[in-house]
Amino acid sequence: MAASASASLRHHLLLRRRPRFPLSPSPSCTFRASSLPRRYQRLFASASSSSTVEDGDPLSPVEPSDSASVVDVNPPRGTRDFPPEDMRLRTWLFDQFREVSRIMAFEEVDFPVLESEALFIRKAGEEITQQLYNFEDKGGRRVVLRPEITPSLARLVIKQGKSVSLPLKWFTIGQCWRYERMTRGRRREHYQWNMDIFGMPKVRAESELLQAIILLFERLGITSSVVGIRVSSRKVLQAVLNMYSIPEHLFTEVCVIVDKLGKLTREEIEKELITTGLSSEAVQGIIEVLSLKSLPKLEEVLGSNVEAVADLKKLFSFAEQYGYADWICFDASVVRGLAYYTGIVFEAFDREGKLRAICGGGRYDRLLSTFGSEDIPACGFGFGDAVIVELLKEKCLVPDLSRQIDDIVFPLDEELEGPASSVASSLRRKGRSVDLVEDKRLKWVFKHAERINAGRLILVGKSEWERGMVRVKILSTREEFEVKAGELQ
């Protein structure tokens, strides 16, 4: 009698929880937004046709009508959903980012994705300023979904002021947004791992950042035969401009143009440089120097007393001492496209040349003054999630990240649902992952256990429970035994 009453109550509760749709719709039954409670109708306010709900398949295709339309289930172009299998990969990658940051003694910080537009609007002709997701909010403020992280980091450093001691070693993992043309490994949103050092003026900072990048590659199973890091300095280009007496105010504009080397033809680059007012002789000199791939040859052209040469020689010396010299190479064409870089710059690339830059960064000693604060020597890098995942997949280096659950707890009778809850709760408090399953056939439970790679199946049966026991089945070995419920570990 009690069991019957319990079943009746459960049936009543299930009916109460069901949405207020027809319980047995026919093929002609049409779900209309107007049939929803008023508080839900606004979710479908923009709809123009309705969805048919077929018996037993609430997600089946529907016939259009005049009153409502099916919401497009695809994410906006250039963005991604993360179903469980993709989320496991993302979490694993982020864990690698965080572990390398911990090893390098960096602290984690974070910032809002929504920032003031002024933080990212610059007048250097940078491509990024044309790719902003920017708008006016309801308070009349110009805001932007951040396209990169470094300006947000700089803002926080300024805000913290003298309450923090230098050097700062901070990292973050955040989402960035750019409205740009999509290619392989390039989307309109991506997550980015940033590591930055403030208050360290010498190239020791760059050498530390390079080691962090290489440590990550090594943890992912990537070798120096697959990936390399091109290194140069913005000061190389500055030295060339000085050789031709080119005005200082043209430096940033020239950097933005020459960063397109490899994307545009040499003739197109030359044409853009000439439009800035440079002479043909200066343009030829710039391109010739930026074509150099040898540090000794650069020293021959610029001289050994030039600061750019001294910095690069010191960095390559550190690379030998750190043990990653085979990962890095000099390439004068690397200038990076962002205007705020002032010294050493670098970017990682796949040696087969199939992908865009994997990561990039450099020194930006004069960024804070552009926000009205006193400058602090700084350098850092950004490492996106999209390109590295493409590379890992291509090289078959993505690990097996199948779902794994420690235990499944299953009551064999309805009246044992309470004891099963107690068993599951006890195991969870001990740190085990537990899936509590009810209202299924035992055959389904075994198949479910296989799907989720469960370690154990714990059956709560009537006769065992009366003796204070549960039955445990080790699914990998099929070993089966009883254990006291209070001693289950």
Tab-separated table of C-alpha atoms in Angstrom:
chain	number	residue	atom	x	y	z
A	1	MET	CA	0.000	0.000	0.000
A	2	ALA	CA	2.832	2.380	0.934
A	3	ALA	CA	4.680	1.537	-2.266
A	4	SER	CA	1.540	2.239	-4.283
A	5	ALA	CA	1.065	5.596	-2.556
A	6	SER	CA	4.722	6.451	-3.150
A	7	ALA	CA	4.405	5.594	-6.857
A	8	SER	CA	1.268	7.702	-7.119
A	9	LEU	CA	3.018	10.652	-5.490
A	10	ARG	CA	6.003	10.328	-7.818
A	11	HIS	CA	3.670	10.188	-10.831
A	12	HIS	CA	1.905	13.322	-9.583
A	13	LEU	CA	5.223	15.183	-9.165
A	14	LEU	CA	6.399	14.204	-12.628
A	15	LEU	CA	3.208	15.565	-14.119
A	16	ARG	CA	3.667	18.830	-12.221
A	17	ARG	CA	7.189	19.218	-13.567
A	18	ARG	CA	6.222	18.644	-17.193
A	19	PRO	CA	5.950	21.744	-19.409
A	20	ARG	CA	2.446	22.806	-20.201
A	21	PHE	CA	2.417	21.336	-23.709
A	22	PRO	CA	-0.070	18.778	-25.099
A	23	LEU	CA	0.795	15.409	-23.571
A	24	SER	CA	0.084	13.367	-26.720
A	25	PRO	CA	0.602	15.608	-29.733
A	26	SER	CA	-0.414	14.308	-33.120
A	27	PRO	CA	1.690	14.948	-36.249
A	28	SER	CA	-0.464	17.997	-36.882
A	29	CYS	CA	-0.059	19.360	-33.358
A	30	THR	CA	1.896	22.618	-33.475
A	31	PHE	CA	3.754	24.187	-30.568
A	32	ARG	CA	3.119	27.910	-30.463
A	33	ALA	CA	4.980	30.484	-28.407
A	34	SER	CA	1.605	31.920	-27.421
A	35	SER	CA	0.854	28.691	-25.538
A	36	LEU	CA	3.713	29.365	-23.131
A	37	PRO	CA	3.280	31.213	-19.840
A	38	ARG	CA	3.668	34.949	-20.405
A	39	ARG	CA	7.121	35.096	-18.716
A	40	TYR	CA	8.529	32.717	-21.367
A	41	GLN	CA	6.900	34.243	-24.438
A	42	ARG	CA	9.515	36.997	-24.713
A	43	LEU	CA	12.181	34.360	-25.422
A	44	PHE	CA	10.412	33.712	-28.707
A	45	ALA	CA	9.448	37.324	-29.459
A	46	SER	CA	11.449	37.448	-32.674
A	47	ALA	CA	10.053	34.164	-33.996
A	48	SER	CA	7.864	33.969	-37.101
A	49	SER	CA	6.843	30.293	-37.402
A	50	SER	CA	6.168	27.311	-35.126
A	51	SER	CA	7.640	23.880	-34.352
A	52	THR	CA	5.858	20.565	-34.563
A	53	VAL	CA	6.522	18.228	-31.645
A	54	GLU	CA	6.244	14.620	-32.757
A	55	ASP	CA	5.305	11.878	-30.314
A	56	GLY	CA	8.393	10.464	-28.611
A	57	ASP	CA	10.794	12.924	-30.320
A	58	PRO	CA	10.529	16.479	-28.972
A	59	LEU	CA	13.499	17.609	-31.098
A	60	SER	CA	12.253	16.413	-34.498
A	61	PRO	CA	11.900	18.790	-37.490
A	62	VAL	CA	8.723	20.806	-37.602
A	63	GLU	CA	6.298	22.327	-40.020
A	64	PRO	CA	6.518	26.128	-40.319
A	65	SER	CA	3.620	28.330	-39.311
A	66	ASP	CA	2.947	32.035	-39.261
A	67	SER	CA	3.329	32.645	-35.520
A	68	ALA	CA	6.780	31.329	-34.490
A	69	SER	CA	10.073	30.018	-35.920
A	70	VAL	CA	12.690	27.589	-34.722
A	71	VAL	CA	15.659	29.377	-33.151
A	72	ASP	CA	18.906	28.818	-35.109
A	73	VAL	CA	20.787	26.340	-32.925
A	74	ASN	CA	24.187	27.144	-34.451
A	75	PRO	CA	26.446	29.589	-32.573
A	76	PRO	CA	27.164	32.927	-34.266
A	77	ARG	CA	29.576	32.647	-37.195
A	78	GLY	CA	33.172	32.366	-36.025
A	79	THR	CA	32.284	31.203	-32.505
A	80	ARG	CA	32.127	27.774	-30.882
A	81	ASP	CA	30.057	25.596	-28.620
A	82	PHE	CA	31.888	23.292	-26.239
A	83	PRO	CA	29.974	20.009	-25.813
A	84	PRO	CA	31.430	17.681	-23.165
A	85	GLU	CA	34.108	16.069	-25.357
A	86	ASP	CA	35.379	19.483	-26.551
A	87	MET	CA	35.163	20.872	-23.036
A	88	ARG	CA	37.370	18.063	-21.750
A	89	LEU	CA	40.008	18.975	-24.346
A	90	ARG	CA	39.784	22.664	-23.464
A	91	THR	CA	40.051	21.949	-19.743
A	92	TRP	CA	43.056	19.692	-20.313
A	93	LEU	CA	44.818	22.386	-22.389
A	94	PHE	CA	44.074	25.085	-19.815
A	95	ASP	CA	45.436	22.795	-17.107
A	96	GLN	CA	48.711	22.640	-19.080
A	97	PHE	CA	48.763	26.445	-19.298
A	98	ARG	CA	48.234	26.737	-15.555
A	99	GLU	CA	50.798	24.092	-14.651
A	100	VAL	CA	53.536	25.750	-16.707
A	101	SER	CA	52.632	29.098	-15.135
A	102	ARG	CA	52.895	27.535	-11.679
A	103	ILE	CA	56.278	26.015	-12.509
A	104	MET	CA	57.469	29.452	-13.660
A	105	ALA	CA	56.212	31.059	-10.394
A	106	PHE	CA	53.550	33.269	-12.023
A	107	GLU	CA	50.325	34.351	-10.294
A	108	GLU	CA	46.926	34.169	-11.984
A	109	VAL	CA	44.803	37.278	-12.596
A	110	ASP	CA	41.630	37.977	-14.547
A	111	PHE	CA	39.747	40.904	-16.081
A	112	PRO	CA	36.288	41.557	-17.568
A	113	VAL	CA	35.739	40.557	-21.192
A	114	LEU	CA	33.871	43.857	-21.616
A	115	GLU	CA	36.264	46.809	-21.511
A	116	SER	CA	36.273	50.523	-22.299
A	117	GLU	CA	36.732	51.129	-26.022
A	118	ALA	CA	39.370	53.771	-25.295
A	119	LEU	CA	41.678	51.063	-23.988
A	120	PHE	CA	41.995	49.562	-27.470
A	121	ILE	CA	41.602	52.490	-29.875
A	122	ARG	CA	44.994	53.604	-31.142
A	123	LYS	CA	46.015	55.675	-34.179
A	124	ALA	CA	48.781	53.499	-35.588
A	125	GLY	CA	46.749	51.892	-38.356
A	126	GLU	CA	46.824	48.523	-36.612
A	127	GLU	CA	44.594	45.899	-38.179
A	128	ILE	CA	43.150	45.046	-34.778
A	129	THR	CA	41.442	48.443	-34.423
A	130	GLN	CA	39.336	47.603	-37.493
A	131	GLN	CA	38.230	44.280	-35.995
A	132	LEU	CA	36.649	45.397	-32.740
A	133	TYR	CA	33.301	44.212	-31.464
A	134	ASN	CA	32.477	47.678	-30.146
A	135	PHE	CA	29.205	49.387	-29.311
A	136	GLU	CA	27.522	51.905	-27.047
A	137	ASP	CA	25.955	50.443	-23.913
A	138	LYS	CA	22.641	51.550	-22.441
A	139	GLY	CA	24.434	54.145	-20.344
A	140	GLY	CA	25.933	55.812	-23.416
A	141	ARG	CA	29.452	54.459	-22.769
A	142	ARG	CA	31.611	53.173	-25.633
A	143	VAL	CA	32.621	49.614	-24.778
A	144	VAL	CA	34.288	46.696	-26.549
A	145	LEU	CA	34.641	42.941	-26.253
A	146	ARG	CA	38.386	42.812	-25.700
A	147	PRO	CA	40.371	41.758	-28.809
A	148	GLU	CA	43.521	41.059	-26.786
A	149	ILE	CA	44.539	40.961	-23.132
A	150	THR	CA	47.677	43.095	-22.677
A	151	PRO	CA	45.860	46.489	-22.388
A	152	SER	CA	43.566	45.020	-19.714
A	153	LEU	CA	46.635	43.780	-17.874
A	154	ALA	CA	48.249	47.203	-18.131
A	155	ARG	CA	45.079	48.813	-16.764
A	156	LEU	CA	45.167	46.523	-13.722
A	157	VAL	CA	48.858	47.263	-13.131
A	158	ILE	CA	48.095	51.002	-13.162
A	159	LYS	CA	45.119	50.477	-10.850
A	160	GLN	CA	47.206	48.485	-8.363
A	161	GLY	CA	49.838	51.240	-8.342
A	162	LYS	CA	52.467	51.100	-5.631
A	163	SER	CA	50.519	48.528	-3.605
A	164	VAL	CA	52.395	45.786	-5.484
A	165	SER	CA	56.142	45.220	-5.552
A	166	LEU	CA	58.092	44.670	-8.759
A	167	PRO	CA	58.707	42.542	-10.655
A	168	LEU	CA	55.179	41.313	-11.270
A	169	LYS	CA	54.797	37.901	-12.880
A	170	TRP	CA	51.169	37.471	-13.870
A	171	PHE	CA	49.286	35.111	-16.157
A	172	THR	CA	45.704	34.786	-17.296
A	173	ILE	CA	43.539	32.659	-19.576
A	174	GLY	CA	40.787	34.707	-21.159
A	175	GLN	CA	38.478	34.956	-24.128
A	176	CYS	CA	39.196	37.472	-26.904
A	177	TRP	CA	36.991	38.710	-29.741
A	178	ARG	CA	37.962	39.975	-33.208
A	179	TYR	CA	35.718	40.417	-36.212
A	180	GLU	CA	38.133	39.107	-38.837
A	181	ARG	CA	38.307	36.839	-41.842
A	182	MET	CA	38.286	33.236	-40.684
A	183	THR	CA	40.955	30.762	-41.737
A	184	ARG	CA	42.299	27.539	-40.267
A	185	GLY	CA	43.052	28.196	-36.607
A	186	ARG	CA	41.561	31.698	-36.770
A	187	ARG	CA	38.096	32.409	-35.412
A	188	ARG	CA	36.227	35.470	-34.232
A	189	GLU	CA	36.584	34.371	-30.649
A	190	HIS	CA	39.344	32.402	-29.009
A	191	TYR	CA	40.827	31.778	-25.601
A	192	GLN	CA	44.312	33.057	-24.943
A	193	TRP	CA	46.978	32.263	-22.373
A	194	ASN	CA	48.970	35.375	-21.491
A	195	MET	CA	52.116	35.526	-19.391
A	196	ASP	CA	53.577	38.960	-18.618
A	197	ILE	CA	56.416	40.358	-16.533
A	198	PHE	CA	56.436	43.963	-15.280
A	199	GLY	CA	59.478	45.602	-13.756
A	200	MET	CA	62.280	43.566	-15.363
A	201	PRO	CA	64.134	45.730	-17.939
A	202	LYS	CA	66.737	43.221	-19.133
A	203	VAL	CA	66.348	40.358	-21.626
A	204	ARG	CA	66.263	37.901	-18.738
A	205	ALA	CA	62.490	38.491	-18.807
A	206	GLU	CA	62.201	37.460	-22.467
A	207	SER	CA	64.343	34.387	-21.857
A	208	GLU	CA	62.018	33.340	-19.022
A	209	LEU	CA	58.947	33.759	-21.207
A	210	LEU	CA	60.536	31.734	-23.989
A	211	GLN	CA	61.264	28.931	-21.556
A	212	ALA	CA	57.622	28.925	-20.462
A	213	ILE	CA	56.484	28.518	-24.078
A	214	ILE	CA	58.979	25.715	-24.698
A	215	LEU	CA	58.047	23.944	-21.459
A	216	LEU	CA	54.451	23.918	-22.658
A	217	PHE	CA	55.395	22.473	-26.037
A	218	GLU	CA	57.408	19.755	-24.317
A	219	ARG	CA	54.507	18.893	-21.994
A	220	LEU	CA	52.263	18.570	-25.057
A	221	GLY	CA	54.714	16.204	-26.768
A	222	ILE	CA	55.806	18.751	-29.386
A	223	THR	CA	59.509	18.825	-30.306
A	224	SER	CA	61.802	21.442	-31.829
A	225	SER	CA	61.658	19.536	-35.122
A	226	VAL	CA	57.941	20.375	-35.330
A	227	VAL	CA	57.876	23.918	-33.931
A	228	GLY	CA	60.368	26.768	-33.883
A	229	ILE	CA	60.391	30.306	-32.471
A	230	ARG	CA	61.485	33.243	-34.626
A	231	VAL	CA	63.143	36.048	-32.699
A	232	SER	CA	64.052	39.624	-33.613
A	233	SER	CA	63.799	43.125	-32.137
A	234	ARG	CA	61.855	46.261	-32.987
A	235	LYS	CA	65.150	48.057	-32.367
A	236	VAL	CA	66.523	46.461	-35.552
A	237	LEU	CA	63.990	48.349	-37.624
A	238	GLN	CA	64.598	51.503	-35.569
A	239	ALA	CA	68.321	51.267	-36.318
A	240	VAL	CA	67.614	50.956	-40.057
A	241	LEU	CA	65.313	53.972	-39.975
A	242	ASN	CA	68.059	55.937	-38.223
A	243	MET	CA	70.495	54.970	-40.973
A	244	TYR	CA	68.232	56.692	-43.500
A	245	SER	CA	67.285	59.610	-41.208
A	246	ILE	CA	63.621	58.648	-41.217
A	247	PRO	CA	61.523	60.666	-38.704
A	248	GLU	CA	60.683	58.984	-35.401
A	249	HIS	CA	56.949	59.488	-35.831
A	250	LEU	CA	56.915	57.105	-38.824
A	251	PHE	CA	58.354	54.189	-36.862
A	252	THR	CA	55.079	52.649	-35.678
A	253	GLU	CA	53.422	53.055	-39.074
A	254	VAL	CA	56.367	51.342	-40.774
A	255	CYS	CA	56.189	48.484	-38.234
A	256	VAL	CA	52.531	47.868	-39.019
A	257	ILE	CA	53.307	47.720	-42.758
A	258	VAL	CA	56.348	45.446	-42.602
A	259	ASP	CA	54.475	43.077	-40.306
A	260	LYS	CA	52.568	42.128	-43.462
A	261	LEU	CA	55.679	40.556	-44.998
A	262	GLY	CA	54.676	37.058	-46.022
A	263	LYS	CA	51.036	38.109	-46.285
A	264	LEU	CA	51.521	40.642	-49.085
A	265	THR	CA	53.970	40.567	-51.985
A	266	ARG	CA	57.238	42.495	-51.803
A	267	GLU	CA	55.915	44.932	-54.411
A	268	GLU	CA	52.787	45.633	-52.320
A	269	ILE	CA	54.902	46.214	-49.194
A	270	GLU	CA	57.207	48.580	-51.084
A	271	LYS	CA	54.214	50.525	-52.420
A	272	GLU	CA	52.710	50.939	-48.913
A	273	LEU	CA	56.056	52.077	-47.476
A	274	ILE	CA	56.520	54.669	-50.224
A	275	THR	CA	53.063	56.113	-49.500
A	276	THR	CA	54.317	56.992	-45.983
A	277	GLY	CA	56.907	59.305	-47.523
A	278	LEU	CA	59.960	57.012	-47.449
A	279	SER	CA	62.454	57.208	-50.284
A	280	SER	CA	62.957	54.236	-52.617
A	281	GLU	CA	66.474	53.846	-51.215
A	282	ALA	CA	65.167	53.643	-47.652
A	283	VAL	CA	62.453	51.159	-48.641
A	284	GLN	CA	65.013	48.879	-50.302
A	285	GLY	CA	67.310	49.157	-47.276
A	286	ILE	CA	64.498	48.248	-44.863
A	287	ILE	CA	63.408	45.202	-46.850
A	288	GLU	CA	66.979	43.966	-47.333
A	289	VAL	CA	67.718	44.124	-43.596
A	290	LEU	CA	64.387	42.501	-42.718
A	291	SER	CA	65.278	39.622	-45.031
A	292	LEU	CA	68.271	38.650	-42.880
A	293	LYS	CA	68.118	35.293	-41.067
A	294	SER	CA	71.587	35.434	-39.491
A	295	LEU	CA	72.525	37.391	-36.377
A	296	PRO	CA	76.224	37.694	-37.428
A	297	LYS	CA	75.122	39.202	-40.767
A	298	LEU	CA	72.868	41.644	-38.923
A	299	GLU	CA	75.867	42.657	-36.819
A	300	GLU	CA	77.848	43.277	-40.021
A	301	VAL	CA	75.151	45.622	-41.321
A	302	LEU	CA	74.284	47.503	-38.118
A	303	GLY	CA	77.513	47.175	-36.120
A	304	SER	CA	78.156	45.541	-32.773
A	305	ASN	CA	77.408	48.668	-30.734
A	306	VAL	CA	73.746	48.823	-31.740
A	307	GLU	CA	71.458	48.014	-28.790
A	308	ALA	CA	69.329	45.621	-30.862
A	309	VAL	CA	72.342	43.455	-31.664
A	310	ALA	CA	73.527	43.417	-28.034
A	311	ASP	CA	70.069	42.414	-26.777
A	312	LEU	CA	69.738	39.608	-29.299
A	313	LYS	CA	73.230	38.237	-28.623
A	314	LYS	CA	72.455	38.188	-24.897
A	315	LEU	CA	69.149	36.401	-25.512
A	316	PHE	CA	70.745	33.712	-27.659
A	317	SER	CA	73.421	33.273	-24.984
A	318	PHE	CA	70.684	32.704	-22.392
A	319	ALA	CA	69.034	30.205	-24.759
A	320	GLU	CA	72.191	28.089	-24.684
A	321	GLN	CA	72.247	28.185	-20.888
A	322	TYR	CA	68.541	27.334	-20.564
A	323	GLY	CA	68.971	24.489	-23.042
A	324	TYR	CA	66.506	25.607	-25.700
A	325	ALA	CA	68.840	27.055	-28.362
A	326	ASP	CA	67.593	24.521	-30.927
A	327	TRP	CA	64.087	25.936	-30.598
A	328	ILE	CA	64.841	29.546	-31.540
A	329	CYS	CA	66.203	31.249	-34.652
A	330	PHE	CA	66.884	34.832	-35.677
A	331	ASP	CA	64.516	36.285	-38.293
A	332	ALA	CA	64.667	40.040	-38.826
A	333	SER	CA	61.251	40.082	-40.530
A	334	VAL	CA	59.492	39.443	-37.204
A	335	VAL	CA	58.193	42.793	-35.946
A	336	ARG	CA	54.673	41.855	-34.666
A	337	GLY	CA	51.703	43.965	-35.696
A	338	LEU	CA	50.798	45.703	-32.444
A	339	ALA	CA	52.083	49.246	-32.080
A	340	TYR	CA	53.181	49.056	-28.461
A	341	TYR	CA	56.152	46.663	-28.900
A	342	THR	CA	59.517	48.359	-28.299
A	343	GLY	CA	62.244	45.678	-28.167
A	344	ILE	CA	62.630	41.907	-28.489
A	345	VAL	CA	59.726	40.292	-30.385
A	346	PHE	CA	59.085	36.627	-31.108
A	347	GLU	CA	56.532	34.216	-32.541
A	348	ALA	CA	56.224	30.430	-32.617
A	349	PHE	CA	55.530	28.667	-35.906
A	350	ASP	CA	55.080	25.147	-37.234
A	351	ARG	CA	58.073	24.233	-39.373
A	352	GLU	CA	55.895	22.775	-42.131
A	353	GLY	CA	54.286	26.186	-42.571
A	354	LYS	CA	50.713	24.899	-42.637
A	355	LEU	CA	49.384	27.064	-39.802
A	356	ARG	CA	49.449	30.690	-38.768
A	357	ALA	CA	51.569	31.814	-35.798
A	358	ILE	CA	50.988	29.600	-32.752
A	359	CYS	CA	51.828	32.361	-30.284
A	360	GLY	CA	53.699	35.649	-30.170
A	361	GLY	CA	54.888	38.404	-27.917
A	362	GLY	CA	57.658	40.754	-26.991
A	363	ARG	CA	58.739	43.784	-24.980
A	364	TYR	CA	56.474	46.803	-24.509
A	365	ASP	CA	58.271	49.244	-22.200
A	366	ARG	CA	56.200	52.309	-23.126
A	367	LEU	CA	52.632	50.993	-22.991
A	368	LEU	CA	51.575	52.451	-19.646
A	369	SER	CA	52.366	56.028	-20.669
A	370	THR	CA	49.818	55.737	-23.498
A	371	PHE	CA	47.221	55.412	-20.727
A	372	GLY	CA	48.550	58.445	-18.836
A	373	SER	CA	50.673	56.565	-16.298
A	374	GLU	CA	54.373	56.237	-15.606
A	375	ASP	CA	56.015	53.581	-17.759
A	376	ILE	CA	57.275	50.307	-16.296
A	377	PRO	CA	59.502	47.929	-18.308
A	378	ALA	CA	57.347	44.999	-19.411
A	379	CYS	CA	57.141	42.065	-21.775
A	380	GLY	CA	54.747	39.206	-22.374
A	381	PHE	CA	53.125	36.861	-24.858
A	382	GLY	CA	49.728	35.648	-25.989
A	383	PHE	CA	49.137	31.968	-26.797
A	384	GLY	CA	45.773	31.123	-28.375
A	385	ASP	CA	43.901	27.854	-28.004
A	386	ALA	CA	42.819	27.401	-31.632
A	387	VAL	CA	46.087	26.936	-33.538
A	388	ILE	CA	47.739	24.683	-30.960
A	389	VAL	CA	44.709	22.361	-30.983
A	390	GLU	CA	44.914	22.174	-34.791
A	391	LEU	CA	48.586	21.223	-34.487
A	392	LEU	CA	47.961	18.619	-31.773
A	393	LYS	CA	45.257	16.989	-33.875
A	394	GLU	CA	47.436	16.959	-36.986
A	395	LYS	CA	50.318	15.327	-35.089
A	396	CYS	CA	47.988	12.887	-33.266
A	397	LEU	CA	49.062	14.284	-29.900
A	398	VAL	CA	45.632	14.830	-28.377
A	399	PRO	CA	45.410	12.456	-25.378
A	400	ASP	CA	42.503	10.133	-24.684
A	401	LEU	CA	40.116	12.352	-22.766
A	402	SER	CA	37.136	10.016	-22.537
A	403	ARG	CA	34.694	10.586	-19.742
A	404	GLN	CA	35.674	8.711	-16.586
A	405	ILE	CA	33.530	8.121	-13.514
A	406	ASP	CA	34.647	6.333	-10.364
A	407	ASP	CA	31.377	4.691	-9.373
A	408	ILE	CA	27.818	4.035	-10.481
A	409	VAL	CA	25.350	3.456	-7.654
A	410	PHE	CA	22.164	1.611	-8.654
A	411	PRO	CA	19.239	0.576	-6.397
A	412	LEU	CA	17.693	-2.709	-7.522
A	413	ASP	CA	14.294	-1.835	-6.030
A	414	GLU	CA	12.327	1.376	-5.820
A	415	GLU	CA	12.195	1.256	-2.015
A	416	LEU	CA	16.021	1.248	-1.955
A	417	GLU	CA	16.344	4.680	-3.571
A	418	GLY	CA	16.884	6.231	-0.138
A	419	PRO	CA	19.734	3.873	0.844
A	420	ALA	CA	21.263	4.354	-2.620
A	421	SER	CA	21.237	8.114	-2.035
A	422	SER	CA	23.037	7.563	1.271
A	423	VAL	CA	25.716	5.390	-0.387
A	424	ALA	CA	26.265	7.887	-3.203
A	425	SER	CA	26.464	10.814	-0.798
A	426	SER	CA	29.025	9.040	1.415
A	427	LEU	CA	31.275	8.247	-1.560
A	428	ARG	CA	31.055	11.787	-2.922
A	429	ARG	CA	32.113	13.187	0.448
A	430	LYS	CA	35.214	11.000	0.131
A	431	GLY	CA	36.041	12.669	-3.181
A	432	ARG	CA	34.841	9.998	-5.578
A	433	SER	CA	32.834	10.846	-8.698
A	434	VAL	CA	29.518	9.019	-8.483
A	435	ASP	CA	26.662	8.686	-10.948
A	436	LEU	CA	23.433	7.744	-9.142
A	437	VAL	CA	21.167	5.894	-11.589
A	438	GLU	CA	17.498	5.020	-11.079
A	439	ASP	CA	14.543	3.738	-13.089
A	440	LYS	CA	16.674	1.795	-15.578
A	441	ARG	CA	17.095	-1.870	-16.456
A	442	LEU	CA	20.299	-3.523	-15.250
A	443	LYS	CA	21.319	-4.209	-18.868
A	444	TRP	CA	21.143	-0.474	-19.601
A	445	VAL	CA	23.212	0.293	-16.493
A	446	PHE	CA	26.031	-1.994	-17.666
A	447	LYS	CA	26.069	-0.359	-21.095
A	448	HIS	CA	26.028	3.075	-19.459
A	449	ALA	CA	28.969	2.075	-17.265
A	450	GLU	CA	30.933	1.116	-20.363
A	451	ARG	CA	30.086	4.404	-22.099
A	452	ILE	CA	31.356	6.538	-19.225
A	453	ASN	CA	34.312	4.311	-18.290
A	454	ALA	CA	33.046	3.724	-14.760
A	455	GLY	CA	35.426	1.952	-12.419
A	456	ARG	CA	32.864	0.235	-10.201
A	457	LEU	CA	29.189	-0.630	-10.164
A	458	ILE	CA	27.672	-0.573	-6.690
A	459	LEU	CA	24.372	-2.414	-6.463
A	460	VAL	CA	22.055	-1.707	-3.560
A	461	GLY	CA	19.885	-4.841	-3.220
A	462	LYS	CA	17.204	-5.654	-0.669
A	463	SER	CA	18.763	-8.738	0.899
A	464	GLU	CA	22.251	-7.178	1.040
A	465	TRP	CA	20.980	-3.915	2.523
A	466	GLU	CA	19.101	-5.762	5.259
A	467	ARG	CA	22.517	-7.093	6.300
A	468	GLY	CA	24.125	-3.622	6.006
A	469	MET	CA	25.948	-4.639	2.837
A	470	VAL	CA	26.166	-3.556	-0.807
A	471	ARG	CA	27.421	-5.538	-3.797
A	472	VAL	CA	30.469	-4.092	-5.621
A	473	LYS	CA	31.449	-5.070	-9.143
A	474	ILE	CA	34.900	-4.026	-10.455
A	475	LEU	CA	34.096	-3.427	-14.095
A	476	SER	CA	37.608	-3.806	-15.513
A	477	THR	CA	38.107	-7.298	-14.042
A	478	ARG	CA	34.467	-8.366	-13.514
A	479	GLU	CA	35.423	-9.153	-9.909
A	480	GLU	CA	32.378	-9.048	-7.639
A	481	PHE	CA	32.065	-9.006	-3.846
A	482	GLU	CA	30.049	-7.655	-0.938
A	483	VAL	CA	31.225	-4.955	1.450
A	484	LYS	CA	29.718	-3.201	4.448
A	485	ALA	CA	28.067	0.022	3.307
A	486	GLY	CA	29.836	2.017	6.041
A	487	GLU	CA	33.268	0.686	4.982
A	488	LEU	CA	32.886	1.441	1.276
A	489	GLN	CA	35.796	3.542	0.078
